[in-house]
Coordinates of C-alpha atoms and ligand atoms in Angstrom, one line a residue:
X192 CA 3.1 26.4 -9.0
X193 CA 0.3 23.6 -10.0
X194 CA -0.3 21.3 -7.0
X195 CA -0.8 17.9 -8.0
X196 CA -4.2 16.3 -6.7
X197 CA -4.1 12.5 -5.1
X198 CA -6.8 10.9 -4.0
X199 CA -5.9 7.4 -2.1
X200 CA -9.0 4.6 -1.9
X201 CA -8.9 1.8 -0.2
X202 CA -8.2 0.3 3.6
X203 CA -7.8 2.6 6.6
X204 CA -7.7 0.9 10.4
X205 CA -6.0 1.5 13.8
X206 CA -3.5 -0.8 14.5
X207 CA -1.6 -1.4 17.7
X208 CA 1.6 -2.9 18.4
X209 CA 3.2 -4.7 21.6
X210 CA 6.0 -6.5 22.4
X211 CA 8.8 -7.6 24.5
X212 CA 10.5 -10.6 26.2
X213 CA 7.7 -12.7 26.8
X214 CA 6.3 -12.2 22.9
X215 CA 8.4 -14.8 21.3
X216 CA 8.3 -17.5 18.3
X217 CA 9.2 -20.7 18.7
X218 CA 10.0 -24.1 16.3
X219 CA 6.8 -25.9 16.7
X220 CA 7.2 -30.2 16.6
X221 CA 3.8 -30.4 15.0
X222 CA 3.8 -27.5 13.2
X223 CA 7.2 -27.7 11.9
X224 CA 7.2 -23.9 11.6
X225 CA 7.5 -20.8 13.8
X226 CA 4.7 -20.4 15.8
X227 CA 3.8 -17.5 18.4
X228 CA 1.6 -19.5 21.5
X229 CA 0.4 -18.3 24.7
X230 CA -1.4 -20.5 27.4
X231 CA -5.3 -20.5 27.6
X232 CA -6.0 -18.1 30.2
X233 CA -2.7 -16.7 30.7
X234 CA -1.6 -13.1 31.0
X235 CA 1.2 -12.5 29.2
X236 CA 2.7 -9.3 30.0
X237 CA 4.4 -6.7 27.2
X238 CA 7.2 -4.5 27.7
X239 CA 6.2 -1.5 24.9
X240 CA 3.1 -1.1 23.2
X241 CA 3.0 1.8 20.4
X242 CA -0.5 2.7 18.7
X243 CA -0.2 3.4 14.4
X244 CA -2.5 3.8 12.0
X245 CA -2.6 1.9 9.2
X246 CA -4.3 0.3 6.2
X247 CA -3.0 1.3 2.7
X248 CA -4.9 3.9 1.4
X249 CA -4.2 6.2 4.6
X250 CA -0.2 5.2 4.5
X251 CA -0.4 6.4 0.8
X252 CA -2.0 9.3 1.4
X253 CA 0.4 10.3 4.2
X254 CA 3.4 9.8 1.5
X255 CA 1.6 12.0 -0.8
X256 CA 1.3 14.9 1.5
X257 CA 4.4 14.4 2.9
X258 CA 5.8 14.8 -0.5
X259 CA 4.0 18.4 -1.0
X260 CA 0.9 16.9 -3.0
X261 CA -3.0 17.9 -2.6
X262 CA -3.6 14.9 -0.6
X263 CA -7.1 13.1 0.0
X264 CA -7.9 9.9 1.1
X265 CA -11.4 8.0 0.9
X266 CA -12.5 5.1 2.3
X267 CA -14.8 3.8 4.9
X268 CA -14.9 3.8 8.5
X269 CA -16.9 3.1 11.3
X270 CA -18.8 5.1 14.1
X271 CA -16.1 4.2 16.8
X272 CA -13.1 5.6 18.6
X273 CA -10.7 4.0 16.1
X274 CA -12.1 6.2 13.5
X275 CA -11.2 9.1 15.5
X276 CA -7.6 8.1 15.4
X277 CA -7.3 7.4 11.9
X278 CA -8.8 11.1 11.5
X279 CA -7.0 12.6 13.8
X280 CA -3.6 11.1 12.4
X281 CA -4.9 12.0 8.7
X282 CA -5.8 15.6 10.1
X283 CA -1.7 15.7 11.3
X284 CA -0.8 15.0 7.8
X285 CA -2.7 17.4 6.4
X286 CA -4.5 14.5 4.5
X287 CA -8.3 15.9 3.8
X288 CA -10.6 13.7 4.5
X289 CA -13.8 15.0 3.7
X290 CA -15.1 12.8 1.5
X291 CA -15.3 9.6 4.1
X292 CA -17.7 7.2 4.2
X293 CA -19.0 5.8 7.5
X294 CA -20.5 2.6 7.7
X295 CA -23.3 2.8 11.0
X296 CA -23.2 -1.4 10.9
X297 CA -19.5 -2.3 11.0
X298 CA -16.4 -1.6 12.8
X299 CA -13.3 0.4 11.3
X300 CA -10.6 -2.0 10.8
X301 CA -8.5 -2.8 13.4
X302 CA -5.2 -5.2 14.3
X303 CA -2.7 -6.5 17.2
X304 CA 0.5 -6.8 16.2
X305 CA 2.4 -9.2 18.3
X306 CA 6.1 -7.9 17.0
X307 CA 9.1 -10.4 18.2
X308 CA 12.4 -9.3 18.5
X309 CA 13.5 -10.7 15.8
X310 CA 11.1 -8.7 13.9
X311 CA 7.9 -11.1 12.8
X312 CA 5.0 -11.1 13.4
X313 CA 1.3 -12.8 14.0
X314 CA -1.6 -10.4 13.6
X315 CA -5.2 -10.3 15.0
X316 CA -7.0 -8.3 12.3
X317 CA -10.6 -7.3 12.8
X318 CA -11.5 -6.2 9.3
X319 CA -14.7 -5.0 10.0
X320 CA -15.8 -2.0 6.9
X321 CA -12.5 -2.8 5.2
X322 CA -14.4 -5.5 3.8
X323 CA -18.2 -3.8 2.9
X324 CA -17.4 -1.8 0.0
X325 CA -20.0 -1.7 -2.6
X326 CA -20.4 0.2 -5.5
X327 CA -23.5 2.4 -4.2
X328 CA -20.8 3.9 -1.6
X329 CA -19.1 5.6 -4.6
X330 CA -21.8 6.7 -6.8
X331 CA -22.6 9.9 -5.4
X332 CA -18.3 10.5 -4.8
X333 CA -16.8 13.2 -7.2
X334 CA -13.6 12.0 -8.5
X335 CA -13.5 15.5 -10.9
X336 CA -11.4 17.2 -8.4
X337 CA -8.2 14.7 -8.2
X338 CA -5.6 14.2 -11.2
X339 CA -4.6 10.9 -9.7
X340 CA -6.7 8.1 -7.9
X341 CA -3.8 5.7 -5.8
X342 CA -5.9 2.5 -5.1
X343 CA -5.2 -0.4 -3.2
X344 CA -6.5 -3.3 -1.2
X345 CA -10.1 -2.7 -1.6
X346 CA -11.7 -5.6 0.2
X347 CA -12.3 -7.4 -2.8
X348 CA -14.9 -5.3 -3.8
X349 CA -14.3 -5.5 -7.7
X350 CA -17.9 -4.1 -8.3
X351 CA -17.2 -1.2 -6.3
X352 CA -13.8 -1.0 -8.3
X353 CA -15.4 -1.2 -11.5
X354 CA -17.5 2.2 -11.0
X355 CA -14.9 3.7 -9.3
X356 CA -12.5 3.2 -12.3
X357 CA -15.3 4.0 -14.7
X358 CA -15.8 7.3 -13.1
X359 CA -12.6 8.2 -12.9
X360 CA -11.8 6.8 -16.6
X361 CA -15.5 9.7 -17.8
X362 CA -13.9 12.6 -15.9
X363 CA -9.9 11.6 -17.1
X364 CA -8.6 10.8 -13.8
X365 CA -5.4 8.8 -13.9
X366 CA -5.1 5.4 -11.6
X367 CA -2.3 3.8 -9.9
X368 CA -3.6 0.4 -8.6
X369 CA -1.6 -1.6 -6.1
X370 CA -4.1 -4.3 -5.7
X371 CA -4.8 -6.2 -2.4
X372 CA -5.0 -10.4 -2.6
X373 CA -9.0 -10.4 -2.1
X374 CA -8.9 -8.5 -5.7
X375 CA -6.2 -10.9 -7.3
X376 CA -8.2 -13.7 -6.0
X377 CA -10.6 -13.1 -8.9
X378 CA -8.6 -12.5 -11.4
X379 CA -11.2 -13.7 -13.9
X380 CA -13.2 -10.3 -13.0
X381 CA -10.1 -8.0 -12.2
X382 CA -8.5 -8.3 -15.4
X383 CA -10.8 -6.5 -17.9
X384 CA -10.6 -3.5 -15.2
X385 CA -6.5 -3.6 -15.0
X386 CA -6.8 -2.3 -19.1
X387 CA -8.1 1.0 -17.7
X388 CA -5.1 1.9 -15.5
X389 CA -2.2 3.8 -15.9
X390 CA 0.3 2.6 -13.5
X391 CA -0.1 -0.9 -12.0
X392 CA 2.1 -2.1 -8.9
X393 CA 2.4 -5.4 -7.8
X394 CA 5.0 -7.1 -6.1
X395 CA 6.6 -10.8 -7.8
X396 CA 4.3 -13.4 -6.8
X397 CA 1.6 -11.2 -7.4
X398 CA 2.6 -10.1 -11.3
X399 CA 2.5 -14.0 -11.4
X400 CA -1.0 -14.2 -10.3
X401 CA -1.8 -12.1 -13.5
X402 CA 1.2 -12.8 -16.5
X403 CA 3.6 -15.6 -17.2
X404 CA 7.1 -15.2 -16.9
X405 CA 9.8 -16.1 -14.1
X406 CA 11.9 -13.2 -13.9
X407 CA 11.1 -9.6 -13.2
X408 CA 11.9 -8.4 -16.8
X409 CA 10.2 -10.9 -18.5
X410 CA 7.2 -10.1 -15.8
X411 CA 7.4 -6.4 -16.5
X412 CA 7.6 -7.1 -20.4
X413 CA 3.7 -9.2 -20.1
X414 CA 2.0 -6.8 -18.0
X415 CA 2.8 -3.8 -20.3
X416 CA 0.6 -6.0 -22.5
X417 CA -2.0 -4.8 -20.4
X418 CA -1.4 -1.3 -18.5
X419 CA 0.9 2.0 -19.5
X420 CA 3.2 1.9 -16.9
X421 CA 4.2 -1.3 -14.8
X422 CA 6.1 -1.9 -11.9
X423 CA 7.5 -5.2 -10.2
X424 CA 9.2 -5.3 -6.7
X425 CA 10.6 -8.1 -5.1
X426 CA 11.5 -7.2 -1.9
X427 CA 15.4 -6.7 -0.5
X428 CA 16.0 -8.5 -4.3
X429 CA 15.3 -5.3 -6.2
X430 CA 12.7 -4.2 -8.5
X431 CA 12.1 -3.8 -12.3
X432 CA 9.8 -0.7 -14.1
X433 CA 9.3 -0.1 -17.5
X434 CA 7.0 3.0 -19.2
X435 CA 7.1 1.4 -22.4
X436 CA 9.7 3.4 -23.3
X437 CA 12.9 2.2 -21.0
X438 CA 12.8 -0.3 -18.6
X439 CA 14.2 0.2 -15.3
X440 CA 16.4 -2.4 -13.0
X441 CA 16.8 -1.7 -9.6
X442 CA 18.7 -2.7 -6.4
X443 CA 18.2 -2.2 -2.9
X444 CA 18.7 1.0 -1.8
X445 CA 20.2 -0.1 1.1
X446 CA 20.6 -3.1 3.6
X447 CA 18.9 -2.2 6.3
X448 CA 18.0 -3.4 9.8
X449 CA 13.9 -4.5 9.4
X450 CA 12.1 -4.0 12.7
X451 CA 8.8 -4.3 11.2
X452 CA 7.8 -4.4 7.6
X453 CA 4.4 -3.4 7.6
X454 CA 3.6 -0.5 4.5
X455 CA 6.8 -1.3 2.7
X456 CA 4.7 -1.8 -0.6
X457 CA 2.1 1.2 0.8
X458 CA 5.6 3.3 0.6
X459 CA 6.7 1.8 -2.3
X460 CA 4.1 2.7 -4.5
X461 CA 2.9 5.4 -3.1
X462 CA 6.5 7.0 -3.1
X463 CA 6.6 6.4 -6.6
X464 CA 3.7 8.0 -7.6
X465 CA 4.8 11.2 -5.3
X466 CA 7.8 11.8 -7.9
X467 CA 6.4 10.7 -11.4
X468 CA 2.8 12.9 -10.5
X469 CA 5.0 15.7 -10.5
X470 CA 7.2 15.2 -13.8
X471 CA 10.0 13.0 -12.1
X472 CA 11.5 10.4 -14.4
X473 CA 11.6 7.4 -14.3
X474 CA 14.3 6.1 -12.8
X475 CA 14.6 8.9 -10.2
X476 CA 10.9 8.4 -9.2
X477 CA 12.1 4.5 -8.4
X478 CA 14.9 5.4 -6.2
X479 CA 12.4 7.5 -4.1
X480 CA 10.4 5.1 -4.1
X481 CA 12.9 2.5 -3.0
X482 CA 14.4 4.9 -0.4
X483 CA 10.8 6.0 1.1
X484 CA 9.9 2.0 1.2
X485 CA 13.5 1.6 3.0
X486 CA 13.0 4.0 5.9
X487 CA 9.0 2.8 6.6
X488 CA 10.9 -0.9 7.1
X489 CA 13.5 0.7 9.8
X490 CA 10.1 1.9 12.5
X491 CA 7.4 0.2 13.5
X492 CA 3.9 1.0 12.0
X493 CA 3.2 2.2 8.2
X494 CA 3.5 5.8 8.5
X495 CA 6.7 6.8 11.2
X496 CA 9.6 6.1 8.9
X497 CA 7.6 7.9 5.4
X498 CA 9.6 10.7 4.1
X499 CA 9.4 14.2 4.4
X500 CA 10.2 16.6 1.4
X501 CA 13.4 17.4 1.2
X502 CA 15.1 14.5 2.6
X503 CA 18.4 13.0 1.5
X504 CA 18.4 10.4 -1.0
X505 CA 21.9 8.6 -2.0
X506 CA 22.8 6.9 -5.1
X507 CA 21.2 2.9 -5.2
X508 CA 22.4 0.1 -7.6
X509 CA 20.3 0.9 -10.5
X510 CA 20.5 0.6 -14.6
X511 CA 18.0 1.8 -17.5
X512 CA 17.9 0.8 -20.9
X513 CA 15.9 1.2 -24.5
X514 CA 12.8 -0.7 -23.7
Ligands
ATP698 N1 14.2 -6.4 3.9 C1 14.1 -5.2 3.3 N2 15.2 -4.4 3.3 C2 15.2 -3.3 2.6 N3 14.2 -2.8 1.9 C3 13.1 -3.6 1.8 C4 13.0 -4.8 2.5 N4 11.8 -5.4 2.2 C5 11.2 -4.5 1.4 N5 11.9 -3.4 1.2 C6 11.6 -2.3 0.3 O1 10.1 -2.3 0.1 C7 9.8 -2.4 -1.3 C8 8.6 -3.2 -1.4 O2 8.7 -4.4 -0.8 P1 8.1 -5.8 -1.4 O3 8.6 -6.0 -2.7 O4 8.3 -6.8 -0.3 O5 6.5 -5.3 -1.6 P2 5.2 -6.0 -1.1 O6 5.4 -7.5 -1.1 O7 4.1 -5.5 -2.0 O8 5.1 -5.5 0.4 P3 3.7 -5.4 1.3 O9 3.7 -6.8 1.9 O10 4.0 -4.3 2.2 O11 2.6 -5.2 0.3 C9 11.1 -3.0 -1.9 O12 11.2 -2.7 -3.2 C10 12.2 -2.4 -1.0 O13 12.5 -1.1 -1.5
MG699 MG1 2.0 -5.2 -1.6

């Protein structure tokens, strides 16, 4: 049987998590929001700690082999011990990384998650290479090899982006783009590049950033203007996907308890293009999709709650019609 071939760009970084009773938000007077504060100097003890990988590129990459797909990721790391993990948790996967690029200046990225009970979160992100990418990194890459490029948040490296999709558009690689907000903040130089994608996932308020329209459908509608295939999620509210050819209403595939959200839109997307890389239809490739994203949101870090082949999906609220 032909194995498909994914190769996932973009952010990879340790992260670590702690938490526990004294890791708690409070309404702030001055703020008038939720803050998390600790006292200069203090030493504010946590309860359980848990390390995870992260960064999307990697947690796509994990859904991809998980999902019985020739799996790559590329990206950039530093010359440190967090590197190691990232590797090391790729090399668990089955993820090759061969193609890396390390950076001998910068750090790999790295965060603190201070996780409360109640499942928020503040985060101390270090982003170190995540945010050096630059198009001579990727001249020399071969994309020939991969049927499928899954990009997301690249840093805001839309030069980089440009070759990369340039290559990949001379050799007839495919590319799913789930872009990251330092891309959509230049949407003036983004959107020539989005006309060379196949697949383009983006969550509501981001669609916004690049279309009119209020609603998902009308959302989904304007960006097909633009790319083949386009998908719109909008968290527990559901999601909307269209091909061109039906358009696709989804539900939530289940209300959940969230203990930490982090890579529900790596698992998303990713999960989607696990199912439709392989000849899934639409509207079975969303429920993976939905149901993949759903589990990542039950376990803290990106990659614990990804699905393995073979796992059971139900039925989800979810309708198609003519598009
Ligand atoms: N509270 C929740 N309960 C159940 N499922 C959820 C929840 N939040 C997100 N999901 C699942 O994750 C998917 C993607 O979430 P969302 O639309 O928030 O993407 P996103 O804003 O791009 O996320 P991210 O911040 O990770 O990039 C949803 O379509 C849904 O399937
Ligand atoms: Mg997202």
């Amino acid at each position: 049987m032909y194995m498909v071939r994914i190769c996932s760009l973009g952010a990879a970084s340790q992260d670590v998590f702690m938490s526990g009773k004294n890791i708690k938000s409070h309404l702030d007077a001055i703020e008038h929001d939720y803050v998390e504060s600790f006292k200069l100097g203090a030493k504010i003890e946590a309860d359980h700690i848990s390390f995870a990988t992260g960064g999307g590129a990697t947690n796509a990459a994990v859904t991809f082999a998980r999902q019985g797909i020739e799996s790559s990721f590329i990206g950039k790391l530093g010359r440190d011990i967090p590197a190691e993990g990232v590797i090391a948790e790729l090399d668990r996967d089955n993820v090759d990384s061969h193609q890396v690029i390390y950076d001998e200046v910068h750090g790999t990225q790295y965060s603190t998650v201070l996780l409360t009970e109640s499942g928020e979160r503040t985060i101390l992100i270090y982003r170190g290479v995540a945010n050096t990418h630059r198009p001579q990194d990727y001249e020399s890459i071969d994309f020939t090899q991969y049927d499928w490029l899954y990009i997301s948040s690249f840093g805001g490296a839309v030069d980089a982006l440009d070759l990369i999709f340039h290559k990949a558009l001379a050799s007839g690689v495919k590319i799913a783009f789930n872009p990251g907000d330092s891309e959509l903040d230049q949407m003036d130089k983004l959107k020539p590049l989005l006309e060379d994608i196949d697949i383009l996932i983006v969550n509501k308020e981001e669609a916004q950033l690049i279309v009119d329209g209020s609603d998902l459908e009308e959302l989904t509608r304007h960006l097909l203007h633009i790319v083949r295939l386009a998908i719109v999620s909008d968290g527990p509210n559901g999601v909307m996907a269209s091909d061109g050819k039906t358009i696709v209403r989804a539900g939530m595939y289940e209300d959940v308890k969230v203990i930490d959200r982090t890579g529900a839109g790596d698992a998303f997307g990713s999960g989607f293009l696990s199912q439709w890389s392989q000849g899934r239809s639409l509207k079975d490739s969303i429920v993976f999709a939905s149901a993949n994203s759903t589990s990542v949101v039950t376990k803290i870090g990106a990659k614990s709650g990804i699905l393995h082949k073979g796992a059971t999906l139900h039925a989800m609220p979810l309708s198609e019609k003519d598009f």
